mmCIF file of C-alpha atoms in Angstrom:
data_model
loop_
_atom_site.group_PDB
_atom_site.id
_atom_site.type_symbol
_atom_site.label_atom_id
_atom_site.label_comp_id
_atom_site.label_asym_id
_atom_site.label_seq_id
_atom_site.Cartn_x
_atom_site.Cartn_y
_atom_site.Cartn_z
ATOM 1 C CA UNK A 260 0.000 0.206 -0.026
ATOM 2 C CA UNK A 261 1.245 3.524 -0.722
ATOM 3 C CA UNK A 262 1.418 5.651 2.357
ATOM 4 C CA UNK A 263 2.736 8.912 0.931
ATOM 5 C CA UNK A 264 0.501 11.142 -1.004
ATOM 6 C CA UNK A 265 1.001 14.215 -3.171
ATOM 7 C CA UNK A 266 -1.646 16.568 -3.731
ATOM 8 C CA UNK A 267 -2.053 18.703 -6.928
ATOM 9 C CA UNK A 268 -4.875 21.431 -6.810
ATOM 10 C CA UNK A 269 -5.312 24.872 -7.851
ATOM 11 C CA UNK A 270 -7.364 25.571 -4.749
ATOM 12 C CA UNK A 271 -5.095 26.351 -1.625
ATOM 13 C CA UNK A 272 -7.990 25.663 0.701
ATOM 14 C CA UNK A 273 -8.552 22.183 -0.802
ATOM 15 C CA UNK A 274 -4.807 21.429 -0.508
ATOM 16 C CA UNK A 275 -4.803 22.525 3.070
ATOM 17 C CA UNK A 276 -8.108 20.800 4.214
ATOM 18 C CA UNK A 277 -7.519 17.424 2.034
ATOM 19 C CA UNK A 278 -3.855 17.508 3.398
ATOM 20 C CA UNK A 279 -4.905 17.680 6.938
ATOM 21 C CA UNK A 280 -7.669 14.908 6.442
ATOM 22 C CA UNK A 281 -5.084 12.658 4.950
ATOM 23 C CA UNK A 282 -2.584 13.161 7.615
ATOM 24 C CA UNK A 283 -5.059 12.470 10.366
ATOM 25 C CA UNK A 284 -5.795 9.289 8.553
ATOM 26 C CA UNK A 285 -2.223 8.042 8.784
ATOM 27 C CA UNK A 286 -1.054 9.093 5.142
ATOM 28 C CA UNK A 287 2.281 11.104 4.814
ATOM 29 C CA UNK A 288 1.875 14.276 2.917
ATOM 30 C CA UNK A 289 5.012 14.637 0.642
ATOM 31 C CA UNK A 290 3.977 17.536 -1.309
ATOM 32 C CA UNK A 291 1.083 19.926 -2.123
ATOM 33 C CA UNK A 292 1.184 21.932 -5.305
ATOM 34 C CA UNK A 293 -1.115 24.310 -7.301
ATOM 35 C CA UNK A 294 -0.133 22.976 -10.706
ATOM 36 C CA UNK A 295 1.106 19.957 -12.577
ATOM 37 C CA UNK A 296 3.945 21.964 -14.070
ATOM 38 C CA UNK A 297 5.371 22.489 -10.508
ATOM 39 C CA UNK A 298 5.906 18.764 -10.440
ATOM 40 C CA UNK A 299 8.269 18.708 -13.467
ATOM 41 C CA UNK A 300 11.712 19.440 -11.430
ATOM 42 C CA UNK A 301 10.802 17.319 -8.472
ATOM 43 C CA UNK A 302 12.467 14.024 -7.576
ATOM 44 C CA UNK A 303 10.614 11.732 -5.476
ATOM 45 C CA UNK A 304 11.294 8.154 -4.281
ATOM 46 C CA UNK A 305 8.933 5.472 -5.445
ATOM 47 C CA UNK A 306 5.776 4.343 -3.223
ATOM 48 C CA UNK A 307 3.562 7.454 -3.545
ATOM 49 C CA UNK A 308 0.396 8.328 -5.211
ATOM 50 C CA UNK A 309 -1.171 11.502 -6.448
ATOM 51 C CA UNK A 310 -4.516 13.358 -5.842
ATOM 52 C CA UNK A 311 -5.498 15.417 -8.641
ATOM 53 C CA UNK A 312 -8.335 18.011 -8.091
ATOM 54 C CA UNK A 313 -9.754 21.011 -9.455
ATOM 55 C CA UNK A 314 -9.203 20.238 -13.134
ATOM 56 C CA UNK A 315 -11.852 21.052 -15.708
ATOM 57 C CA UNK A 316 -13.919 17.935 -17.006
ATOM 58 C CA UNK A 317 -12.590 17.953 -20.500
ATOM 59 C CA UNK A 318 -9.072 18.575 -19.317
ATOM 60 C CA UNK A 319 -8.708 15.756 -16.776
ATOM 61 C CA UNK A 320 -7.894 12.956 -19.220
ATOM 62 C CA UNK A 321 -4.991 15.103 -20.482
ATOM 63 C CA UNK A 322 -3.850 16.092 -16.893
ATOM 64 C CA UNK A 323 -3.629 12.230 -15.980
ATOM 65 C CA UNK A 324 -1.617 11.756 -18.995
ATOM 66 C CA UNK A 325 0.793 14.470 -18.172
ATOM 67 C CA UNK A 326 1.314 13.226 -14.550
ATOM 68 C CA UNK A 327 1.815 9.518 -15.722
ATOM 69 C CA UNK A 328 4.316 10.827 -18.268
ATOM 70 C CA UNK A 329 6.297 12.109 -15.471
ATOM 71 C CA UNK A 330 5.753 9.530 -12.690
ATOM 72 C CA UNK A 331 4.608 6.590 -14.573
ATOM 73 C CA UNK A 332 4.574 4.227 -11.373
ATOM 74 C CA UNK A 333 2.560 6.610 -9.311
ATOM 75 C CA UNK A 334 -1.154 5.936 -8.994
ATOM 76 C CA UNK A 335 -3.240 9.100 -9.984
ATOM 77 C CA UNK A 336 -6.639 9.574 -8.085
ATOM 78 C CA UNK A 337 -8.967 12.330 -9.895
ATOM 79 C CA UNK A 338 -11.312 14.269 -7.521
ATOM 80 C CA UNK A 339 -13.776 15.868 -9.720
ATOM 81 C CA UNK A 340 -16.713 18.421 -9.186
ATOM 82 C CA UNK A 341 -19.190 16.410 -10.759
ATOM 83 C CA UNK A 342 -19.526 13.021 -12.369
ATOM 84 C CA UNK A 343 -19.129 12.613 -16.108
ATOM 85 C CA UNK A 344 -19.287 9.132 -17.595
ATOM 86 C CA UNK A 345 -17.067 9.974 -20.695
ATOM 87 C CA UNK A 346 -14.658 11.787 -18.862
ATOM 88 C CA UNK A 347 -14.223 9.003 -16.149
ATOM 89 C CA UNK A 348 -13.911 6.448 -19.072
ATOM 90 C CA UNK A 349 -11.000 8.469 -20.546
ATOM 91 C CA UNK A 350 -9.342 9.227 -17.331
ATOM 92 C CA UNK A 351 -9.125 5.595 -16.662
ATOM 93 C CA UNK A 352 -7.850 4.981 -20.252
ATOM 94 C CA UNK A 353 -5.309 7.580 -19.671
ATOM 95 C CA UNK A 354 -3.893 5.492 -16.510
ATOM 96 C CA UNK A 355 -5.938 6.798 -13.462
ATOM 97 C CA UNK A 356 -6.364 4.609 -10.627
ATOM 98 C CA UNK A 357 -9.534 6.450 -9.354
ATOM 99 C CA UNK A 358 -12.124 8.762 -10.226
ATOM 100 C CA UNK A 359 -13.894 10.299 -7.160
ATOM 101 C CA UNK A 360 -16.760 12.887 -6.891
ATOM 102 C CA UNK A 361 -15.694 15.451 -4.306
ATOM 103 C CA UNK A 362 -19.121 15.802 -2.597
ATOM 104 C CA UNK A 363 -18.715 12.642 -0.697
ATOM 105 C CA UNK A 364 -17.990 12.983 3.179
ATOM 106 C CA UNK A 365 -14.526 12.864 4.603
ATOM 107 C CA UNK A 366 -14.640 9.181 5.758
ATOM 108 C CA UNK A 367 -15.852 7.553 2.548
ATOM 109 C CA UNK A 368 -13.460 9.694 0.682
ATOM 110 C CA UNK A 369 -10.422 8.684 2.752
ATOM 111 C CA UNK A 370 -11.405 4.975 2.293
ATOM 112 C CA UNK A 371 -11.808 5.422 -1.555
ATOM 113 C CA UNK A 372 -8.356 6.905 -1.421
ATOM 114 C CA UNK A 373 -6.910 4.196 0.877
ATOM 115 C CA UNK A 374 -8.402 1.498 -1.694
ATOM 116 C CA UNK A 375 -6.508 3.355 -4.517
ATOM 117 C CA UNK A 376 -3.268 3.491 -2.567
ATOM 118 C CA UNK A 377 -3.710 -0.449 -2.303
ATOM 119 C CA UNK A 378 -3.909 -0.838 -6.060
ATOM 120 C CA UNK A 379 -7.552 -1.057 -6.434
ATOM 121 C CA UNK A 380 -9.540 0.795 -8.999
ATOM 122 C CA UNK A 381 -11.951 3.205 -7.336
ATOM 123 C CA UNK A 382 -15.188 4.094 -9.311
ATOM 124 C CA UNK A 383 -17.866 6.576 -8.209
ATOM 125 C CA UNK A 384 -21.189 5.492 -6.817
ATOM 126 C CA UNK A 385 -22.929 7.784 -9.399
ATOM 127 C CA UNK A 386 -21.879 4.948 -11.979
ATOM 128 C CA UNK A 387 -24.548 2.731 -10.480
ATOM 129 C CA UNK A 388 -27.164 5.564 -11.440
ATOM 130 C CA UNK A 389 -25.955 5.505 -14.928
ATOM 131 C CA UNK A 390 -26.780 1.930 -15.433
ATOM 132 C CA UNK A 391 -29.892 1.989 -13.668
ATOM 133 C CA UNK A 392 -31.431 4.293 -16.086
ATOM 134 C CA UNK A 393 -30.262 2.220 -19.013
ATOM 135 C CA UNK A 394 -32.799 -0.453 -20.651
ATOM 136 C CA UNK A 395 -30.127 -3.207 -21.128
ATOM 137 C CA UNK A 396 -31.769 -6.024 -23.444
ATOM 138 C CA UNK A 397 -29.787 -8.986 -24.407
ATOM 139 C CA UNK A 398 -29.680 -9.131 -28.150
ATOM 140 C CA UNK A 399 -28.119 -11.751 -30.150
ATOM 141 C CA UNK A 400 -27.602 -10.691 -33.939
ATOM 142 C CA UNK A 401 -26.197 -12.378 -37.028
ATOM 143 C CA UNK A 402 -23.432 -10.398 -38.919
ATOM 144 C CA UNK A 403 -26.041 -9.509 -41.645
ATOM 145 C CA UNK A 404 -28.573 -8.362 -39.198
ATOM 146 C CA UNK A 405 -26.113 -5.933 -37.655
ATOM 147 C CA UNK A 406 -24.968 -4.610 -40.889
ATOM 148 C CA UNK A 407 -28.759 -4.145 -41.940
ATOM 149 C CA UNK A 408 -29.114 -2.121 -38.599
ATOM 150 C CA UNK A 409 -26.081 0.150 -39.313
ATOM 151 C CA UNK A 410 -27.182 0.842 -42.926
ATOM 152 C CA UNK A 411 -30.826 1.425 -41.884
ATOM 153 C CA UNK A 412 -29.497 4.147 -39.459
ATOM 154 C CA UNK A 413 -28.175 5.989 -42.357
ATOM 155 C CA UNK A 414 -25.293 7.375 -40.512
ATOM 156 C CA UNK A 415 -22.921 9.499 -42.729
ATOM 157 C CA UNK A 416 -19.152 8.692 -42.970
ATOM 158 C CA UNK A 417 -18.334 11.501 -40.450
ATOM 159 C CA UNK A 418 -21.030 10.398 -38.154
ATOM 160 C CA UNK A 419 -19.611 6.845 -38.088
ATOM 161 C CA UNK A 420 -16.287 8.410 -37.058
ATOM 162 C CA UNK A 421 -18.090 10.318 -34.380
ATOM 163 C CA UNK A 422 -19.869 7.246 -33.193
ATOM 164 C CA UNK A 423 -16.597 5.253 -33.024
ATOM 165 C CA UNK A 424 -15.207 8.060 -30.867
ATOM 166 C CA UNK A 425 -18.104 7.970 -28.585
ATOM 167 C CA UNK A 426 -17.572 4.227 -28.050
ATOM 168 C CA UNK A 427 -13.945 5.064 -26.895
ATOM 169 C CA UNK A 428 -15.435 7.339 -24.392
ATOM 170 C CA UNK A 429 -13.877 10.595 -25.913
ATOM 171 C CA UNK A 430 -15.376 14.043 -25.046
ATOM 172 C CA UNK A 431 -16.496 16.401 -27.833
ATOM 173 C CA UNK A 432 -13.436 18.451 -27.232
ATOM 174 C CA UNK A 433 -11.194 15.363 -27.837
ATOM 175 C CA UNK A 434 -13.373 14.195 -30.653
ATOM 176 C CA UNK A 435 -13.072 17.669 -32.417
ATOM 177 C CA UNK A 436 -9.287 17.741 -31.973
ATOM 178 C CA UNK A 437 -9.039 14.193 -33.479
ATOM 179 C CA UNK A 438 -11.147 14.854 -36.516
ATOM 180 C CA UNK A 439 -9.705 18.366 -36.976
ATOM 181 C CA UNK A 440 -12.968 20.190 -36.664
ATOM 182 C CA UNK A 441 -14.729 22.565 -34.218
ATOM 183 C CA UNK A 442 -16.406 21.491 -31.128
ATOM 184 C CA UNK A 443 -19.666 22.832 -32.248
ATOM 185 C CA UNK A 444 -19.676 20.673 -35.333
ATOM 186 C CA UNK A 445 -19.234 17.607 -33.153
ATOM 187 C CA UNK A 446 -22.341 18.566 -30.901
ATOM 188 C CA UNK A 447 -24.311 18.627 -34.255
ATOM 189 C CA UNK A 448 -22.958 15.145 -35.188
ATOM 190 C CA UNK A 449 -23.606 13.800 -31.789
ATOM 191 C CA UNK A 450 -27.184 15.330 -31.927
ATOM 192 C CA UNK A 451 -27.915 13.603 -35.303
ATOM 193 C CA UNK A 452 -26.566 10.334 -34.194
ATOM 194 C CA UNK A 453 -28.718 10.174 -31.204
ATOM 195 C CA UNK A 454 -31.584 10.840 -33.238
ATOM 196 C CA UNK A 455 -31.015 8.323 -35.980
ATOM 197 C CA UNK A 456 -30.352 5.706 -33.544
ATOM 198 C CA UNK A 457 -33.334 6.611 -31.387
ATOM 199 C CA UNK A 458 -31.447 6.629 -28.258
ATOM 200 C CA UNK A 459 -31.266 9.122 -25.417
ATOM 201 C CA UNK A 460 -27.558 9.693 -24.684
ATOM 202 C CA UNK A 461 -23.988 9.086 -25.588
ATOM 203 C CA UNK A 462 -23.696 5.967 -23.572
ATOM 204 C CA UNK A 463 -26.913 4.369 -25.128
ATOM 205 C CA UNK A 464 -25.268 5.182 -28.528
ATOM 206 C CA UNK A 465 -22.003 3.570 -27.562
ATOM 207 C CA UNK A 466 -23.845 0.440 -26.445
ATOM 208 C CA UNK A 467 -25.845 0.289 -29.884
ATOM 209 C CA UNK A 468 -22.757 0.490 -31.673
ATOM 210 C CA UNK A 469 -20.963 -2.118 -29.692
ATOM 211 C CA UNK A 470 -23.898 -4.642 -29.891
ATOM 212 C CA UNK A 471 -23.761 -4.279 -33.718
ATOM 213 C CA UNK A 472 -20.303 -5.206 -33.962
ATOM 214 C CA UNK A 473 -18.642 -1.717 -34.455
ATOM 215 C CA UNK A 474 -15.297 -0.962 -33.012
ATOM 216 C CA UNK A 475 -13.855 2.106 -31.477
ATOM 217 C CA UNK A 476 -10.959 2.126 -33.808
ATOM 218 C CA UNK A 477 -13.151 1.609 -36.887
ATOM 219 C CA UNK A 478 -12.885 4.965 -38.628
ATOM 220 C CA UNK A 479 -13.591 5.773 -42.368
ATOM 221 C CA UNK A 480 -10.715 7.086 -44.476
#
């Protein structure tokens, strides 16, 4: 288990408060910094984990990648103001060990951080709500039926590209960067995809595509 912790947060009050809570729970606070850039010149011994707080939802995955690029062996736990399913997926894809919504009380928070320090992946309770509101119906389709479903949806080549990115859990900002278009254009594509697939949100669209055999790396030329 990792006993030492480093906190990265732009909010000084958060750094002070969280640091005191963690120290009272037996963790060793080896650093408290206002920005990831402040970590660049630091040399820590192995055996610590990093708590990342106060980063905008769309920027969280990139922040995780930056930290892992500097401290590859250090687990990174993201503290977020609000739960975002796609941001969570991309954070874990980027190497995060945990994704925790800050609204939880101190004891559950420290318990979650302790689990992350032990090498467990920590998911937010909000994830249960996402699945509770999904209508999951086991569907067995032949390859021909799946192809017919995809063709019947009449998605444009660009909409298929966006759908594949949704399957990968990318945010609109990341998709726009990958496809070299503006974010507003991606929002239009997502809205059209949801309408054509007759689904209510991005998660349902990704499930629809996965059940028809589409791959999150299947991009049009």
